Short mmCIF file of C-alpha atoms and ligand atoms in Angstrom, two decimals:
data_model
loop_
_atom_site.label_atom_id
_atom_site.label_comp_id
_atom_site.label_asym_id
_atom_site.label_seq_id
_atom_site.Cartn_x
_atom_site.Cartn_y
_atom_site.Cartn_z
CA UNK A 1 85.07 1.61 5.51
CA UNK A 2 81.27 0.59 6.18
CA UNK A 3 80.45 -1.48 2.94
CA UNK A 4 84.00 -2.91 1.97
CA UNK A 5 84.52 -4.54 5.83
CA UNK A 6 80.80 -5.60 5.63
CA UNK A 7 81.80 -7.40 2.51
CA UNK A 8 85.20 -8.80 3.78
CA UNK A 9 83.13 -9.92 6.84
CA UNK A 10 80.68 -12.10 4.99
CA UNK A 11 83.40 -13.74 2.91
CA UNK A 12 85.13 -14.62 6.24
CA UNK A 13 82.31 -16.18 7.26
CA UNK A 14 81.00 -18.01 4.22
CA UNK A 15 84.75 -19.13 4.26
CA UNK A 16 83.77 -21.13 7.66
CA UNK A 17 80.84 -22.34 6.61
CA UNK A 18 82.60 -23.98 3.92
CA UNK A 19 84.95 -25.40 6.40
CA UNK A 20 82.71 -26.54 8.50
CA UNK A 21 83.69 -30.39 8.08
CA UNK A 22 87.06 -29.72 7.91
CA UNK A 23 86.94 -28.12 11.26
CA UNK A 24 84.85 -31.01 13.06
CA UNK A 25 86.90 -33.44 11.32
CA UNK A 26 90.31 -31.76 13.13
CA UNK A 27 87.95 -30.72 16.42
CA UNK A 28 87.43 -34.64 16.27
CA UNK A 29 90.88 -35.86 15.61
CA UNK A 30 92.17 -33.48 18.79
CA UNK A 31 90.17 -34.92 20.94
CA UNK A 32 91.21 -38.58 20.20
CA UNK A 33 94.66 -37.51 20.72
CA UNK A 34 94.53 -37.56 25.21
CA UNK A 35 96.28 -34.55 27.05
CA UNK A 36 95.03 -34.78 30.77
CA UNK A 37 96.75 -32.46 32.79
CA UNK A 38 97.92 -34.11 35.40
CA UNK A 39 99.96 -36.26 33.93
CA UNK A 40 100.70 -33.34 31.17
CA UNK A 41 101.88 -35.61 28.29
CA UNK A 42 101.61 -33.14 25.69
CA UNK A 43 103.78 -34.38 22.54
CA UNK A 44 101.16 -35.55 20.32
CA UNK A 45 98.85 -33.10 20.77
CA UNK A 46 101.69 -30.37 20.55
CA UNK A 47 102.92 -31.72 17.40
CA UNK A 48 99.09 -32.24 15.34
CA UNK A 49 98.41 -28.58 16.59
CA UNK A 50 102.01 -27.22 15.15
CA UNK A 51 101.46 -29.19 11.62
CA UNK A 52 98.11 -26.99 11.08
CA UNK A 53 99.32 -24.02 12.08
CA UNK A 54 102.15 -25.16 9.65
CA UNK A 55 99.85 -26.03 6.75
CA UNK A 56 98.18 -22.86 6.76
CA UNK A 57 101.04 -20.77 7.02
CA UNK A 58 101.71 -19.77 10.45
CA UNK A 59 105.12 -19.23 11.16
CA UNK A 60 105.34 -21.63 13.97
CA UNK A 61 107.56 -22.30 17.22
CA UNK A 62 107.18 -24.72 20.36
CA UNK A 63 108.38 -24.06 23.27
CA UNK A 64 108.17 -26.41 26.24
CA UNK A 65 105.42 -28.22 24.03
CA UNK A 66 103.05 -24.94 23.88
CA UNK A 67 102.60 -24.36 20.24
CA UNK A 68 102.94 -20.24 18.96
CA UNK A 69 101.83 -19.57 15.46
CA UNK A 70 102.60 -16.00 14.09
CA UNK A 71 100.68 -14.37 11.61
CA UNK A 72 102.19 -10.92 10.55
CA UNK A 73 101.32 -8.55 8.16
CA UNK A 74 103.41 -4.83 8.59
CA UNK A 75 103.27 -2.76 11.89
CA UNK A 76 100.07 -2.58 13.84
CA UNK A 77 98.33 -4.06 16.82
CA UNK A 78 99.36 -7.34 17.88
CA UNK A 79 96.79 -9.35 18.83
CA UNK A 80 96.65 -12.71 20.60
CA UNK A 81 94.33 -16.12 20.25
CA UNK A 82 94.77 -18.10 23.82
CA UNK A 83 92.97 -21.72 23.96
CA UNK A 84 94.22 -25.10 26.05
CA UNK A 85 94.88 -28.10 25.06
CA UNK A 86 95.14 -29.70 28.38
CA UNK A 87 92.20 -31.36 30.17
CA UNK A 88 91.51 -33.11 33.11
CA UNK A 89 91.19 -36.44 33.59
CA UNK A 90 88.57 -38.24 32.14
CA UNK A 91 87.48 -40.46 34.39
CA UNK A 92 84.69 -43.26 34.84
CA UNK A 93 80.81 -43.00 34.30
CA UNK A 94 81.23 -42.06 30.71
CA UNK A 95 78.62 -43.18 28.15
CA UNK A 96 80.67 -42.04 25.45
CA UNK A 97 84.55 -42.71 25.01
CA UNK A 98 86.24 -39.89 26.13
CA UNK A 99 88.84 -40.12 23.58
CA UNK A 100 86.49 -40.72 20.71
CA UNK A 101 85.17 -37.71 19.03
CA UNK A 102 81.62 -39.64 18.66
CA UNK A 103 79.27 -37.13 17.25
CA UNK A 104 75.45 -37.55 17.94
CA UNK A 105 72.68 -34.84 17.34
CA UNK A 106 74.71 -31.92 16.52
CA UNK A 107 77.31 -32.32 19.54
CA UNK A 108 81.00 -33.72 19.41
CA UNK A 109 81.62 -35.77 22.77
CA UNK A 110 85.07 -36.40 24.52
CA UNK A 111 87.11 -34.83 27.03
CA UNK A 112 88.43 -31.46 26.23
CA UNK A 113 85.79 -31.03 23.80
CA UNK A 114 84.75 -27.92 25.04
CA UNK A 115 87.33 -27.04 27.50
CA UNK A 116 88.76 -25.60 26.17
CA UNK A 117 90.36 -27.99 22.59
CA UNK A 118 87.50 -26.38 21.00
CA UNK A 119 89.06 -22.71 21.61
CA UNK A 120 92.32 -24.16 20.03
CA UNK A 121 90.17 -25.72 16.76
CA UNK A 122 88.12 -22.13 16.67
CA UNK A 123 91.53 -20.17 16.42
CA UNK A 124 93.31 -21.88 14.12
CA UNK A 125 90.40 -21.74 11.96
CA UNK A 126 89.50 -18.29 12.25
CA UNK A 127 93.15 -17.78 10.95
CA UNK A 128 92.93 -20.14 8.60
CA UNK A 129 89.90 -18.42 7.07
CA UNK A 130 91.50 -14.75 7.72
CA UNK A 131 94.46 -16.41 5.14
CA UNK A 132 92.03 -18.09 2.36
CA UNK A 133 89.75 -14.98 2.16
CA UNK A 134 93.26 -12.82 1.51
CA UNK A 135 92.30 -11.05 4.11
CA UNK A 136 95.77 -8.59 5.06
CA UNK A 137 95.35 -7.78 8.54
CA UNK A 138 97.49 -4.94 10.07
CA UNK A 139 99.88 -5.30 12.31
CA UNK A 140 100.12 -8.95 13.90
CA UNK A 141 98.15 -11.42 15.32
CA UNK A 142 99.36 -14.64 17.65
CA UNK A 143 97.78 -17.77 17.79
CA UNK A 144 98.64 -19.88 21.09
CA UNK A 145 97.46 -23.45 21.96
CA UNK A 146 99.07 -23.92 25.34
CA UNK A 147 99.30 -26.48 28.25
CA UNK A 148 98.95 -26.56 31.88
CA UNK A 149 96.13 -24.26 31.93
CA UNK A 150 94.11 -27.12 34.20
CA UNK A 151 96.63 -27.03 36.56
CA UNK A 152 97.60 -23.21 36.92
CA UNK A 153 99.01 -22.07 33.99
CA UNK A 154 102.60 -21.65 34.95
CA UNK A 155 104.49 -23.70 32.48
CA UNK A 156 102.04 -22.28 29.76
CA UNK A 157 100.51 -19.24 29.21
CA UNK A 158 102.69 -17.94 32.12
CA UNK A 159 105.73 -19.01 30.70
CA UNK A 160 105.24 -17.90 27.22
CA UNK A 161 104.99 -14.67 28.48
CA UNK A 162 107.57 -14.44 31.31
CA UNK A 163 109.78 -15.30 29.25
CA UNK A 164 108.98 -12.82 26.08
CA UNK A 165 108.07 -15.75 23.76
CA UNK A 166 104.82 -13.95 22.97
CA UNK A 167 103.73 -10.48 24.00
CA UNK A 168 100.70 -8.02 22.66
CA UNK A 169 98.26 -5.80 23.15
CA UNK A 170 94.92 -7.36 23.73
CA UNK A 171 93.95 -10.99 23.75
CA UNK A 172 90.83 -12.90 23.09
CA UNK A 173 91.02 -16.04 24.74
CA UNK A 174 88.92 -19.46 25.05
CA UNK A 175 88.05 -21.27 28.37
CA UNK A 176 84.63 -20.02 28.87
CA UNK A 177 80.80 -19.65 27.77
CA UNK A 178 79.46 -18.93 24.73
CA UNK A 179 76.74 -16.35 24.47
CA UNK A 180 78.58 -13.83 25.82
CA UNK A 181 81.72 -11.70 25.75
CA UNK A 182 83.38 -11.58 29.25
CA UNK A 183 85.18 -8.29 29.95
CA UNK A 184 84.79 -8.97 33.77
CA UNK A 185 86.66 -11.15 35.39
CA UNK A 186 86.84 -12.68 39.45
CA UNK A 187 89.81 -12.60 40.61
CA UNK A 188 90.45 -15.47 42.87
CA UNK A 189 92.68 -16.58 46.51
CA UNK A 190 94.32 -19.76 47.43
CA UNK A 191 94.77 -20.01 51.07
CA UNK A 192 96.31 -22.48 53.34
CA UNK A 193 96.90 -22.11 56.93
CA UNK A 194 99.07 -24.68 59.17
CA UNK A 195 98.38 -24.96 62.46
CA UNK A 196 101.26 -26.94 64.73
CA UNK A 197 100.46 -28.17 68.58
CA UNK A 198 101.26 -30.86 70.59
CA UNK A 199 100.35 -34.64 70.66
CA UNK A 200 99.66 -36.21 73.70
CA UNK A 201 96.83 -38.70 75.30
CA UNK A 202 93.70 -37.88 74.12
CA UNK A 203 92.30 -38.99 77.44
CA UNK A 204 95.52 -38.26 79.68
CA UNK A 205 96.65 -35.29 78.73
CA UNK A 206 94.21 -33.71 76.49
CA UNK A 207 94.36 -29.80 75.84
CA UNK A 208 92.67 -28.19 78.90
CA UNK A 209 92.40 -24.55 79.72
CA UNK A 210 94.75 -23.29 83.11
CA UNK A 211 94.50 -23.75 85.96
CA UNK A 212 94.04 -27.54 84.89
CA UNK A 213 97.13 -28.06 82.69
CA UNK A 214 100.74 -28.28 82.85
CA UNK A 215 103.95 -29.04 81.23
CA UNK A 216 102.39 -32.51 79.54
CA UNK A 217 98.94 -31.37 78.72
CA UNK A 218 98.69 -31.41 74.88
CA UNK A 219 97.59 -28.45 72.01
CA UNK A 220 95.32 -29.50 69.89
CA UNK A 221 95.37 -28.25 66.63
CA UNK A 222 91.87 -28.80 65.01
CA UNK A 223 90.32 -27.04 68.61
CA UNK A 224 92.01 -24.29 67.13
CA UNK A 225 91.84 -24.35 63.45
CA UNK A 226 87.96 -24.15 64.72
CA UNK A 227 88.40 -20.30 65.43
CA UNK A 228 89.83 -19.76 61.76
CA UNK A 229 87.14 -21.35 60.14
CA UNK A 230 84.43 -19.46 62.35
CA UNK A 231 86.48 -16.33 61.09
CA UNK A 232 85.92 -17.39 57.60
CA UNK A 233 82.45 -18.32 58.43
CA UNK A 234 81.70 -14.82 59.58
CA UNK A 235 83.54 -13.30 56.66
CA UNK A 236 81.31 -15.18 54.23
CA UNK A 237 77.94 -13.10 56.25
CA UNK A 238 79.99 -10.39 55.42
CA UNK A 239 80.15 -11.20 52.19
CA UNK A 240 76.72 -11.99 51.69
CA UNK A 241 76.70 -7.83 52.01
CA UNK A 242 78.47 -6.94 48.62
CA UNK A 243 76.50 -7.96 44.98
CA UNK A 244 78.76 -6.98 42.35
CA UNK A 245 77.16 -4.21 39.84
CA UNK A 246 78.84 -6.08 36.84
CA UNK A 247 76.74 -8.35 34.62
CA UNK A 248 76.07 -12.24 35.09
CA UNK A 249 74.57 -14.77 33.02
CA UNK A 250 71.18 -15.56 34.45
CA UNK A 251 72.37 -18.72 35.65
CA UNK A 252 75.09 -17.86 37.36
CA UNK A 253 75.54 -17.75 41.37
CA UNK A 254 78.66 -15.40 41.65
CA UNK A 255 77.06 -12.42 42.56
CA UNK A 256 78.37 -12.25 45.67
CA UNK A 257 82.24 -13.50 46.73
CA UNK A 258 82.91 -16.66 48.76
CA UNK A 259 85.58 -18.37 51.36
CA UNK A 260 85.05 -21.84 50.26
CA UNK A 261 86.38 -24.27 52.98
CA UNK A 262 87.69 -26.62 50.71
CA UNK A 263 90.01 -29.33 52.38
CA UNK A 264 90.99 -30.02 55.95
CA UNK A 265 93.46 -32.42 57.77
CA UNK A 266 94.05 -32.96 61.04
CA UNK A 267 94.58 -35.52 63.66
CA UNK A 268 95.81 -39.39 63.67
CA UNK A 269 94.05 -41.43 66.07
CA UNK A 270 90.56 -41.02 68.61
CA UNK A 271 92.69 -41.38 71.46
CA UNK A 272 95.49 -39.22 70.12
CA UNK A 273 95.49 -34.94 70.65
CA UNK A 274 96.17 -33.95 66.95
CA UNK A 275 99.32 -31.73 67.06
CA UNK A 276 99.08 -30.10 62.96
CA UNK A 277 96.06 -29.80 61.23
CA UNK A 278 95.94 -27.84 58.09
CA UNK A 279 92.94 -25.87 56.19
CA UNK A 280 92.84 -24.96 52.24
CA UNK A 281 90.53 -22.70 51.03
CA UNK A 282 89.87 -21.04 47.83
CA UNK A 283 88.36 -17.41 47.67
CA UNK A 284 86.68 -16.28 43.94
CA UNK A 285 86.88 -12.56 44.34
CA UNK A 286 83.95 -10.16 42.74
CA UNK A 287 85.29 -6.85 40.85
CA UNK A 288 84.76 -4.72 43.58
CA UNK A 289 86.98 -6.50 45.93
CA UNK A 290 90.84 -6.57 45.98
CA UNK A 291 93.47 -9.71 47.19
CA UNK A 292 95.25 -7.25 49.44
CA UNK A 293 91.95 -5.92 51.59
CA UNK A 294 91.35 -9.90 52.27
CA UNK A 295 94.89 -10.52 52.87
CA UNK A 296 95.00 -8.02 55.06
CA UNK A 297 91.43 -8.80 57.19
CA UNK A 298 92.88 -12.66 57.50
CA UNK A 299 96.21 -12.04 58.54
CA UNK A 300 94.92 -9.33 61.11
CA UNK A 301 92.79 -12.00 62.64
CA UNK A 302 95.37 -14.42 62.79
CA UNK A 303 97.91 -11.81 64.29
CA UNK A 304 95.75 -11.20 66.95
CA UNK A 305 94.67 -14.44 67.76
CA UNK A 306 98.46 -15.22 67.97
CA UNK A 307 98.92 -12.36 70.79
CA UNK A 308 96.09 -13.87 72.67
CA UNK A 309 96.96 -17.57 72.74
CA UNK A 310 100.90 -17.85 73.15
CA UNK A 311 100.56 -21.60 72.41
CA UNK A 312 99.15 -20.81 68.63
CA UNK A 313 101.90 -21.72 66.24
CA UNK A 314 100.23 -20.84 63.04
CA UNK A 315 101.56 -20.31 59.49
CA UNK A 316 99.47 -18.50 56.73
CA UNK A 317 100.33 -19.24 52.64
CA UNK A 318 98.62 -17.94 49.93
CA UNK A 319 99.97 -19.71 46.99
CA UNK A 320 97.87 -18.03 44.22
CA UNK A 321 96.38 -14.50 44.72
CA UNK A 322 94.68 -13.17 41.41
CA UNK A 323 92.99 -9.76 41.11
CA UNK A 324 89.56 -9.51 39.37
CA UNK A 325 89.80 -7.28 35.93
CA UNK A 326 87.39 -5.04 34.60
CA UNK A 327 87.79 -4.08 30.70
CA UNK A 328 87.33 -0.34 29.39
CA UNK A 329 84.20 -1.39 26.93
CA UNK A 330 85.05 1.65 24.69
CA UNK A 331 88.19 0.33 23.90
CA UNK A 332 88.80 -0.61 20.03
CA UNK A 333 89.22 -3.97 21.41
CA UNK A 334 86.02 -4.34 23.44
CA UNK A 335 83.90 -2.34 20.17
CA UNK A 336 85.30 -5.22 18.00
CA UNK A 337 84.40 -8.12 19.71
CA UNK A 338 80.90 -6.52 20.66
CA UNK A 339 80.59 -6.10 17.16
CA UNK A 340 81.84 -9.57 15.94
CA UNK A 341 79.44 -11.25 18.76
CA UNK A 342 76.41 -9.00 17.53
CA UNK A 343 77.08 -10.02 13.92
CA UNK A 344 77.06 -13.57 15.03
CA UNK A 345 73.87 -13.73 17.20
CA UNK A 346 71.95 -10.95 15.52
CA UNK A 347 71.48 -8.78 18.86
CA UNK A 348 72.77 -6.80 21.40
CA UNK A 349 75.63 -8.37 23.18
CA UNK A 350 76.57 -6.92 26.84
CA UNK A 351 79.77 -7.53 28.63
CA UNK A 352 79.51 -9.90 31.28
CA UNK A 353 81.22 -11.11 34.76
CA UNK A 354 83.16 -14.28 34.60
CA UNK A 355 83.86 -15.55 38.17
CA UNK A 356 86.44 -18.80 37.40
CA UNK A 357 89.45 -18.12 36.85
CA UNK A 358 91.65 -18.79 33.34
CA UNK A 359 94.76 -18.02 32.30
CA UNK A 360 93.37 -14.75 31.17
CA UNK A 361 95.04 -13.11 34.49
CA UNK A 362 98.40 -13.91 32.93
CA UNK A 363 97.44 -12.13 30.68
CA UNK A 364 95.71 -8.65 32.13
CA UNK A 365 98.24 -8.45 34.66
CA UNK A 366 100.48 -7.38 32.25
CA UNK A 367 98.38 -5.22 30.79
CA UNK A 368 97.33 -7.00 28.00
CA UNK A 369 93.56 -6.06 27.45
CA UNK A 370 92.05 -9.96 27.59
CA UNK A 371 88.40 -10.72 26.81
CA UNK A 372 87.19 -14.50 27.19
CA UNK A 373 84.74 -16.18 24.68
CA UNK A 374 84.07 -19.77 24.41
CA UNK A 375 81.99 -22.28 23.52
CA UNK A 376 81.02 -23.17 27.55
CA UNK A 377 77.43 -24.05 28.16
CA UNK A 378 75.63 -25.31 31.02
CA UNK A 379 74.84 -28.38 30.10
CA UNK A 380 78.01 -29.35 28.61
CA UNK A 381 79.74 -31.34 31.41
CA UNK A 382 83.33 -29.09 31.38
CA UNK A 383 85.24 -31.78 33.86
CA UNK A 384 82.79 -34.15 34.23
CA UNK A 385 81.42 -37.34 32.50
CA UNK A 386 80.07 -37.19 28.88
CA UNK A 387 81.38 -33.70 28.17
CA UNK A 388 80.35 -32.56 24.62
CA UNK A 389 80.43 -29.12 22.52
CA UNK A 390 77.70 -28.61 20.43
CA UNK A 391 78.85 -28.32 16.46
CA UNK A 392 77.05 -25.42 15.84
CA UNK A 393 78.85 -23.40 19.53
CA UNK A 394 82.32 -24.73 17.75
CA UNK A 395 81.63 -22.72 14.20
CA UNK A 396 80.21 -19.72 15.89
CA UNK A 397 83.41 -19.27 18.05
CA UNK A 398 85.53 -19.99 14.94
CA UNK A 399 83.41 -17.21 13.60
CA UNK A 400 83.72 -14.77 16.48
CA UNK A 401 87.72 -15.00 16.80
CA UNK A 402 87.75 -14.55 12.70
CA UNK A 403 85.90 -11.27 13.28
CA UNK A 404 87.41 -9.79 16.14
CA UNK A 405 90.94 -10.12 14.48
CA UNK A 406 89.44 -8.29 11.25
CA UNK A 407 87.87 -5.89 12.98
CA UNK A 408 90.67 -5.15 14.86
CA UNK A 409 93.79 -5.67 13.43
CA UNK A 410 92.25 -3.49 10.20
ZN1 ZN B 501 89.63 -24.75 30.74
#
């Protein structure tokens, strides 16, 4: 094999070189064509991504607006490209316009730039290049530009597969940084707990302890949410004990897990006892932790503060529980996109941990091997004002997806 892939490989990527204004050109036009998520008006962007995938031969089919181009050549591996086209909102405090596509020293700005329409421009690319070099890949490989990642995936990458539309073995997908291959992923917790009490006067009838109160004393809710959040509080120290052993980015602060106390409400008025007061919190989740041992610790702790204070009427949801994923790096999979990434950036490329979550858990928990490569930076503002992808980040991650799928699907 060694010198006649070595040779395929550099045509593939002289072929993107050559295409290198063709693909800002379309990176550009994508961006000037809005898809925040919410409100999820994805027609236009659904229908420019579907008529390239068209013109360079994917065999194409949209379902509820996310776009599936097939690529198939015999039997083999099926592989599977996953960017978003959705973004959020692009708000004020922008320099740029956020639906422009302005390019200035080697970046493209607008809103999706990055996150994650560049993943969709790199993969249609990459196939596009696969098909002009005459490249016949084995077995089949599925190119997805989907919606509603920004908002939990459910009516995209979810649904494709819940519902069979698409289906495979291993997936490379977009929607994250750039230098390195993740094969580690956080897994992450949604929790919400409601507390209900009892209004009453704030200065008549507050909540006191017995012997003091009776039949019109109130039960105030956010005195209680207070001995959840010093729960979560103390699980956070406990925490602080586990680093994960997988690989970060220097940069990165998710060596350790976290309850984040994200939202709270509670009460009405200064002289009123607040009788519901509810808590969200999200929980990113390192490798060597597991959504049932947290589920578990929480719902102990509520349980028992329930059989201690009769008067607790407290409900517990966790909308969104999502394990972390660790890939096998000897699989084929992992070797080719090691390799691809090496060939790219001329060194030694290590799997890393990446904490946020993606759709990518759609994805691994059905056993689809997923690793995540994007064109994510630091500096690039993902959701926030002036967010850019730098040109030369765009064609590398054209290049990487390219590779992996010929060093795969071979
Ligand atoms: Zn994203």
């Amino acid at each position: 094999m060694g010198k006649e892939m070595e040779k395929l490989e550099k045509i593939v990527l002289n072929k993107i070189d050559e295409m290198r204004d063709e693909i800002i050109k379309f990176h550009q036009q994508i961006i000037q064509i809005p898809s925040e998520n919410p409100p999820g008006k994805y027609k236009e962007v659904a229908k420019f991504t579907e008529r390239k995938m068209n013109e360079i031969g994917l065999k194409t089919q949209v379902k509820r607006k996310n776009v599936i181009g097939e690529l198939q050549n015999g039997s083999g591996k099926t592989l599977i490209f996953n960017g978003h086209y959705d973004t959020v909102q692009a708000f004020k405090n922008w320099t740029k316009d956020p639906i422009g596509g302005e390019i200035e020293d080697g970046k493209i700005y607008g809103r999706g730039a990055s996150d994650d329409k560049s993943c969709v421009t790199a993969e249609i690319f990459a196939t596009q290049a696969l098909i002009e070099a005459g490249v016949k890949l084995k077995g089949k490989l599925i190119v997805t530009a989907v919606g509603d990642e920004e908002l939990g995936g459910l009516n995209g990458a979810e649904l494709l597969l819940s519902s069979g539309v698409i289906n495979g073995d291993t997936c490379l997908l977009g929607d994250g940084p750039t230098d390195f291959p993740f094969g580690y992923t956080g897994g992450t917790m949604y929790i919400t707990f409601a507390i209900t009490g009892k209004t009453g006067h704030g200065l008549g009838t507050p909540d006191v302890p017995p012997p003091f109160r009776n039949k019109y004393s109130g039960i105030n809710t956010i005195e209680k949410m207070l001995k959840i959040m010093n729960f979560l509080v103390d699980l956070n120290k406990e925490f602080l004990q586990i680093e994960t052993e997988y690989p970060l980015m220097a940069d990165s602060t998710n060596k350790i897990s976290w309850v984040n106390l994200a939202e709270i409400h509670g009460g009405t008025k200064i002289s009123t006892v607040p009788d519901k007061c509810y808590l969200h919190c999200s929980v990113n989740l390192i490798p060597e932790q597991d959504t049932a041992s947290i589920k578990k610790r929480i719902l102990d702790f509520v349980e028992d503060l329930k059989n201690k204070d009769p008067d607790l009427d407290i409900k517990v949801q966790i909308p969104i529980s999502m394990e972390p994923f660790v890939i096998d790096g000897k699989s084929d999979f992992a070797q080719a996109v090691k390799k691809s990434s090496e060939i790219i950036h001329k060194e030694v490329k290590e799997f890393k941990l990446f904490m946020p979550s993606t759709d990518a858990h759609w994805f691994q928990e059905r056993g689809i091997e997923t690793i995540i490569i994007g064109t994510g930076r630091g500096d690039n503002n993902s959701h926030a004002a002036d967010e850019f992808v730098y040109i030369e980040d765009l064609i590398n991650t054209t290049k990487l997806y390219a590779l992996t799928a010929l060093n795969y699907l071979k």
